[in-house]
PDB file of C-alpha atoms in Angstrom:
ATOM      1  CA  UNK A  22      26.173  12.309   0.724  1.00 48.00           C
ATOM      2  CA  UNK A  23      26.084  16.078   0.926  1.00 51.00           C
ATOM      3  CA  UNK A  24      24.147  18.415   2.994  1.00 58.00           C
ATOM      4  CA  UNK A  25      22.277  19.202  -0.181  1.00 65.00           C
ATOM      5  CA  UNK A  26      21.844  15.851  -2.063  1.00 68.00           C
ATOM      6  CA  UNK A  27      20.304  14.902   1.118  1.00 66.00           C
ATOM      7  CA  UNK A  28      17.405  17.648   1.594  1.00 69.00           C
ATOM      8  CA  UNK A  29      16.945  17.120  -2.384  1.00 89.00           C
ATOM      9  CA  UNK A  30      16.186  13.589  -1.526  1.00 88.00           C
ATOM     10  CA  UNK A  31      13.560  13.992   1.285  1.00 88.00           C
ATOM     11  CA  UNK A  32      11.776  16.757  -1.155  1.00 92.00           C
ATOM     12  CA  UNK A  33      11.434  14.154  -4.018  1.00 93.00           C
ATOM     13  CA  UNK A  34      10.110  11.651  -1.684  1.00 93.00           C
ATOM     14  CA  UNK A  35       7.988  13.906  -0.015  1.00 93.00           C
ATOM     15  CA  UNK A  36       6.596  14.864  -3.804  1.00 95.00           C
ATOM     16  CA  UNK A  37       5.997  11.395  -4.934  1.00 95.00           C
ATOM     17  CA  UNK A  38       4.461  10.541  -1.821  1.00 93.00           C
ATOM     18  CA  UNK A  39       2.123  13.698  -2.220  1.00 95.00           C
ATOM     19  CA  UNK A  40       1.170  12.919  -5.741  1.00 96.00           C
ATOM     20  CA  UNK A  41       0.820   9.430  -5.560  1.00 94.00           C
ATOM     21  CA  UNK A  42      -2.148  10.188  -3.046  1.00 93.00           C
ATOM     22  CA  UNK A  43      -2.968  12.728  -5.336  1.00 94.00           C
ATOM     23  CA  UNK A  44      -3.564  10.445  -8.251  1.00 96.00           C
ATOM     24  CA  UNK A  45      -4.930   7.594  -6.362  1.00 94.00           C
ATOM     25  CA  UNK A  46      -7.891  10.102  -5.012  1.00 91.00           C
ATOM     26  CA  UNK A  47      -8.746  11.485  -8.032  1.00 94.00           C
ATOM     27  CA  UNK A  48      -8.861   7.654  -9.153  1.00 96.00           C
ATOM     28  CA  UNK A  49     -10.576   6.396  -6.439  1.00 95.00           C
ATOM     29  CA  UNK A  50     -12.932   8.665  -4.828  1.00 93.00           C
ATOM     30  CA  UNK A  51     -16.295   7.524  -6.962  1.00 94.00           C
ATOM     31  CA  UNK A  52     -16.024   4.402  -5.246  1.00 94.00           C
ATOM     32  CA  UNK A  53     -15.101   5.877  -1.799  1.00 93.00           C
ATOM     33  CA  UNK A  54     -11.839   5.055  -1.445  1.00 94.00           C
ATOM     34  CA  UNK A  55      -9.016   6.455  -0.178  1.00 91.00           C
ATOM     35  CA  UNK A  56      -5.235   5.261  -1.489  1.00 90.00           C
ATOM     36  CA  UNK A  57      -4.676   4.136   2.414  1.00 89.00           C
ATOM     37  CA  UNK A  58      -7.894   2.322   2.082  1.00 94.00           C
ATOM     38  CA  UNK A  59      -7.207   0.677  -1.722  1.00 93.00           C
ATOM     39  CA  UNK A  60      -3.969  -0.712  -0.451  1.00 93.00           C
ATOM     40  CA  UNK A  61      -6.201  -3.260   2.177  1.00 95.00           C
ATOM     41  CA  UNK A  62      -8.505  -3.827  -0.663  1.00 95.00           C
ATOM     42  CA  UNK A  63      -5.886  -5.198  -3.247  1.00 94.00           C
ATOM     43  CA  UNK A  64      -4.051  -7.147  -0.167  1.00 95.00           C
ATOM     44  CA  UNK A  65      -7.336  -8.164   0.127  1.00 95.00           C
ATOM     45  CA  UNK A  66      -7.955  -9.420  -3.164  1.00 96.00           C
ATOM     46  CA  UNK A  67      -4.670 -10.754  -3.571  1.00 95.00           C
ATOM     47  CA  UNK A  68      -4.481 -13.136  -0.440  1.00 94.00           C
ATOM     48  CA  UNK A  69      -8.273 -13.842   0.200  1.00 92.00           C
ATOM     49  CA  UNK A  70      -9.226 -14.438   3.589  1.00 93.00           C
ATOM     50  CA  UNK A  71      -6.548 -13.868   5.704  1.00 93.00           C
ATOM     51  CA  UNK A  72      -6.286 -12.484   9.720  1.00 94.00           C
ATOM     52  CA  UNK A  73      -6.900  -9.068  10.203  1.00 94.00           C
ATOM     53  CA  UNK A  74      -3.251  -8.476  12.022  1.00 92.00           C
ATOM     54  CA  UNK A  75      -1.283 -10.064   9.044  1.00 93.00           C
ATOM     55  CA  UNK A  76      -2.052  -6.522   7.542  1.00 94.00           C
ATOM     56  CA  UNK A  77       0.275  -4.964  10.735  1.00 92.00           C
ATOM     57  CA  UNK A  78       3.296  -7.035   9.251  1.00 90.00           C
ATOM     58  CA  UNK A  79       2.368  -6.540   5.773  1.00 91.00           C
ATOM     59  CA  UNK A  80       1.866  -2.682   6.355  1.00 91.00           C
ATOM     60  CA  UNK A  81       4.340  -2.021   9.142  1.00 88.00           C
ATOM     61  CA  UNK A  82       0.906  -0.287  10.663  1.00 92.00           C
ATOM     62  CA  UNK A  83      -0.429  -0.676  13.961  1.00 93.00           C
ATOM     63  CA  UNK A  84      -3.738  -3.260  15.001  1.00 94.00           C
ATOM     64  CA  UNK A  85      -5.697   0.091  15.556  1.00 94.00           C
ATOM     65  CA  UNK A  86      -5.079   1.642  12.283  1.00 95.00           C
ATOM     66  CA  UNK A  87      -5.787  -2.000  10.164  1.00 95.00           C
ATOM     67  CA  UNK A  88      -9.031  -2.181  12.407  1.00 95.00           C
ATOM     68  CA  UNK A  89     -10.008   1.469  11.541  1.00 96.00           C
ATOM     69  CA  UNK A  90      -9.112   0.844   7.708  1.00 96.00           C
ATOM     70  CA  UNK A  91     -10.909  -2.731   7.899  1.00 96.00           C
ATOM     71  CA  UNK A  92     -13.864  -1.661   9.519  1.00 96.00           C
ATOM     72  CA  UNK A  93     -14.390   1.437   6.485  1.00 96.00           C
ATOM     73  CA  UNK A  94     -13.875  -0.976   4.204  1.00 97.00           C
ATOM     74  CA  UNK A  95     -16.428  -3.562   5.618  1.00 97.00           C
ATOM     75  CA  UNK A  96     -18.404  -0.203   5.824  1.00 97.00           C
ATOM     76  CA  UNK A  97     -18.365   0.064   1.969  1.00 97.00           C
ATOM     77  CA  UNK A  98     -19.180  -3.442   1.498  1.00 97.00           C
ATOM     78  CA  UNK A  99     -15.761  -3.908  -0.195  1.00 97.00           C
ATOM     79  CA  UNK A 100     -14.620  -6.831   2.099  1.00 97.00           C
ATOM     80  CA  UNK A 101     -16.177  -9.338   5.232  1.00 96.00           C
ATOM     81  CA  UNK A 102     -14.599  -9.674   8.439  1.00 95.00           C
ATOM     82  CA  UNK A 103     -15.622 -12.688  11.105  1.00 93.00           C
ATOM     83  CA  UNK A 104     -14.303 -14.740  13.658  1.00 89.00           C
ATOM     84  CA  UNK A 105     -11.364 -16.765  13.068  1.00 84.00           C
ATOM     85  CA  UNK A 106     -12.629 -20.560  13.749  1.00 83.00           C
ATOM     86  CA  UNK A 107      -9.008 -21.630  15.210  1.00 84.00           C
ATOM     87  CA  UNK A 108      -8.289 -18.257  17.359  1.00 81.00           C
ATOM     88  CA  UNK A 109     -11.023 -16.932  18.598  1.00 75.00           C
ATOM     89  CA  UNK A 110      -8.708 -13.880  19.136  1.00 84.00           C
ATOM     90  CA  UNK A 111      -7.880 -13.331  15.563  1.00 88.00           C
ATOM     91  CA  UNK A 112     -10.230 -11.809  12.885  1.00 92.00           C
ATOM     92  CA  UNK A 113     -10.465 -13.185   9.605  1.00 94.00           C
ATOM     93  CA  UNK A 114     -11.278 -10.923   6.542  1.00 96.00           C
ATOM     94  CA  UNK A 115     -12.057 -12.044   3.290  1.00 96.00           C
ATOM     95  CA  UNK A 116     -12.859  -9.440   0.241  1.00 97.00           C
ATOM     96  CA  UNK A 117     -16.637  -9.427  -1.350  1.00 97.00           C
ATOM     97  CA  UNK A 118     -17.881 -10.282  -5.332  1.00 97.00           C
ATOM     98  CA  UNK A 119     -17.884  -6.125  -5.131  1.00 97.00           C
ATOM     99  CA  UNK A 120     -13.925  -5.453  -4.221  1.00 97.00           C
ATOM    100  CA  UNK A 121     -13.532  -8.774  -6.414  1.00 97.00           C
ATOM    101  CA  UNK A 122     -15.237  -6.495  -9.499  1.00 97.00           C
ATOM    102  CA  UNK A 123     -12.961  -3.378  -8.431  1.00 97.00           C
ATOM    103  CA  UNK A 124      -9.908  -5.349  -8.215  1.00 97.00           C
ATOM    104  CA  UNK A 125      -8.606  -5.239 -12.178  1.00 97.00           C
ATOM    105  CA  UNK A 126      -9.647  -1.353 -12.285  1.00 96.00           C
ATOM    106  CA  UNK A 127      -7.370  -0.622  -8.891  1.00 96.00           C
ATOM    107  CA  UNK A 128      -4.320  -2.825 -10.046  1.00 96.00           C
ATOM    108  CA  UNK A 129      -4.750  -0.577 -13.833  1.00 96.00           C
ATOM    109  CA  UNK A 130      -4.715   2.228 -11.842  1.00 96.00           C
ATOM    110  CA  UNK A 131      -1.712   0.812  -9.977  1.00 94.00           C
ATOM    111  CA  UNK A 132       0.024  -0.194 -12.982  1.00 96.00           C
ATOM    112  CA  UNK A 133      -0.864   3.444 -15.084  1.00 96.00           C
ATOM    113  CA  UNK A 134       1.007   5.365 -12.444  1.00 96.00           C
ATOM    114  CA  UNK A 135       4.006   3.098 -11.894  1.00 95.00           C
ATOM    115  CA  UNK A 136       4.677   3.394 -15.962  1.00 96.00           C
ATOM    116  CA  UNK A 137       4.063   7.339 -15.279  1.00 96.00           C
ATOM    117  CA  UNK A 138       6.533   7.704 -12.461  1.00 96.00           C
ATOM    118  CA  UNK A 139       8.915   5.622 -14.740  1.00 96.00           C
ATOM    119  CA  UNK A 140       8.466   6.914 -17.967  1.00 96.00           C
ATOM    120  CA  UNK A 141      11.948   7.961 -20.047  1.00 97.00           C
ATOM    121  CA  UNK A 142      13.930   4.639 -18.163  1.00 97.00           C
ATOM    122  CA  UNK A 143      15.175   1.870 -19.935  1.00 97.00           C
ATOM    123  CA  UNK A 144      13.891  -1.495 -18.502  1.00 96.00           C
ATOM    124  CA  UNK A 145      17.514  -2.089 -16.766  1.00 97.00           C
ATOM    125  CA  UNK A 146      16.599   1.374 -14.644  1.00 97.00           C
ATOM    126  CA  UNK A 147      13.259   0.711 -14.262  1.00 96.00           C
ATOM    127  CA  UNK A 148      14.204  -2.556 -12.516  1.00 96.00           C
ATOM    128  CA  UNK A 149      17.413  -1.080 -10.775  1.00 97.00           C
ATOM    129  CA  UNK A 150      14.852   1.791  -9.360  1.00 95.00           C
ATOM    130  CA  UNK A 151      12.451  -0.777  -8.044  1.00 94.00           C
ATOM    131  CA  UNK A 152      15.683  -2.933  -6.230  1.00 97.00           C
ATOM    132  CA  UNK A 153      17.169   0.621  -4.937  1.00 95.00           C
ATOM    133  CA  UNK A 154      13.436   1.459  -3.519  1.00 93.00           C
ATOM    134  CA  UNK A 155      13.028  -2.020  -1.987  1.00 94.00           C
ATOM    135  CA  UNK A 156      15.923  -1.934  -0.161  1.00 96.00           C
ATOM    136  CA  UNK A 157      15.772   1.919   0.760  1.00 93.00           C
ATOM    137  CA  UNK A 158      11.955   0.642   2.395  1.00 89.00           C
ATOM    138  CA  UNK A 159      13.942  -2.193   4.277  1.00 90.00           C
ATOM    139  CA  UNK A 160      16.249  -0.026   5.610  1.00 93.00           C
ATOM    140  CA  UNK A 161      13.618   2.501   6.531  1.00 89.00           C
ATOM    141  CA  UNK A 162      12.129  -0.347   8.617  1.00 85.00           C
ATOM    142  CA  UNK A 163      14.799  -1.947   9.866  1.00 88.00           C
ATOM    143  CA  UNK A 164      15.788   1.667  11.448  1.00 89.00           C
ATOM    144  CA  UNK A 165      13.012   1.313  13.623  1.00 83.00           C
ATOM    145  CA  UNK A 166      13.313  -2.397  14.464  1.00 79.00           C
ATOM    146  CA  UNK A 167      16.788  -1.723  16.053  1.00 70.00           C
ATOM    147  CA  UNK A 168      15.129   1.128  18.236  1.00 63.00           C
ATOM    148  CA  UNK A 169      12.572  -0.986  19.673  1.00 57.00           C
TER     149      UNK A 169
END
């Protein structure tokens, strides 16, 4: 890849990365949400209870941040975090009727912007896009596993 192609490619990530939080604030801030913060919520909803660090694998984020993210979260009454009965070590969070309720509205808003960022492609691109993306993430992570 050229010298070019290459600082083309970090600008359109860098855009869609800056208007994806753009949209997800304007969509989320009446309920006091954040996109960082609506990402637990529908991992949340999605899983049920689950320990607080299987957010660190599912995130690639650090046990600091999820706590910080969790504990706003719990804040807004959006989900409940206790004592794991078989680790006494491990947290257990489980979301609330209220992020329950929210749930549908965040994966519309989820789904409105995914069919925005892929509007004019055919279904073959759209699902060529989402491979190419999944595998440019898992390289982007593997990267940093090696360096470890």
């Amino acid at each position: 890849m050229e010298s070019s192609e290459e600082t083309n490619i970090l600008k359109m990530i860098s855009i869609i990365y800056r208007k994806t939080q753009m949209y997800l604030s304007n969509n989320l801030s009446a309920y006091g949400l954040t996109s960082g913060l609506a990402t637990f919520l529908m991992i949340t909803c999605e899983h049920g209870i689950m320990v607080q660090n299987q957010f660190c694998d599912l995130l690639d984020m650090s046990k600091g941040t999820v706590a910080k993210s969790l504990a706003k979260l719990e804040a807004l009454g959006y989900v409940h975090r206790s004592d794991n009965n078989t680790d006494g070590r491990s947290v257990d969070v489980c979301p609330t009727q209220k992020a329950l309720d929210l749930y549908p509205m965040l994966r519309n808003i989820g789904d409105h912007w995914t069919k925005q960022l892929s509007k004019g492609l055919t279904v073959n691109e759209q699902t060529a896009l989402f491979q190419l993306l999944e595998q440019s993430t898992h390289n982007a992570c593997s990267y940093f596993e090696h360096k470890k």
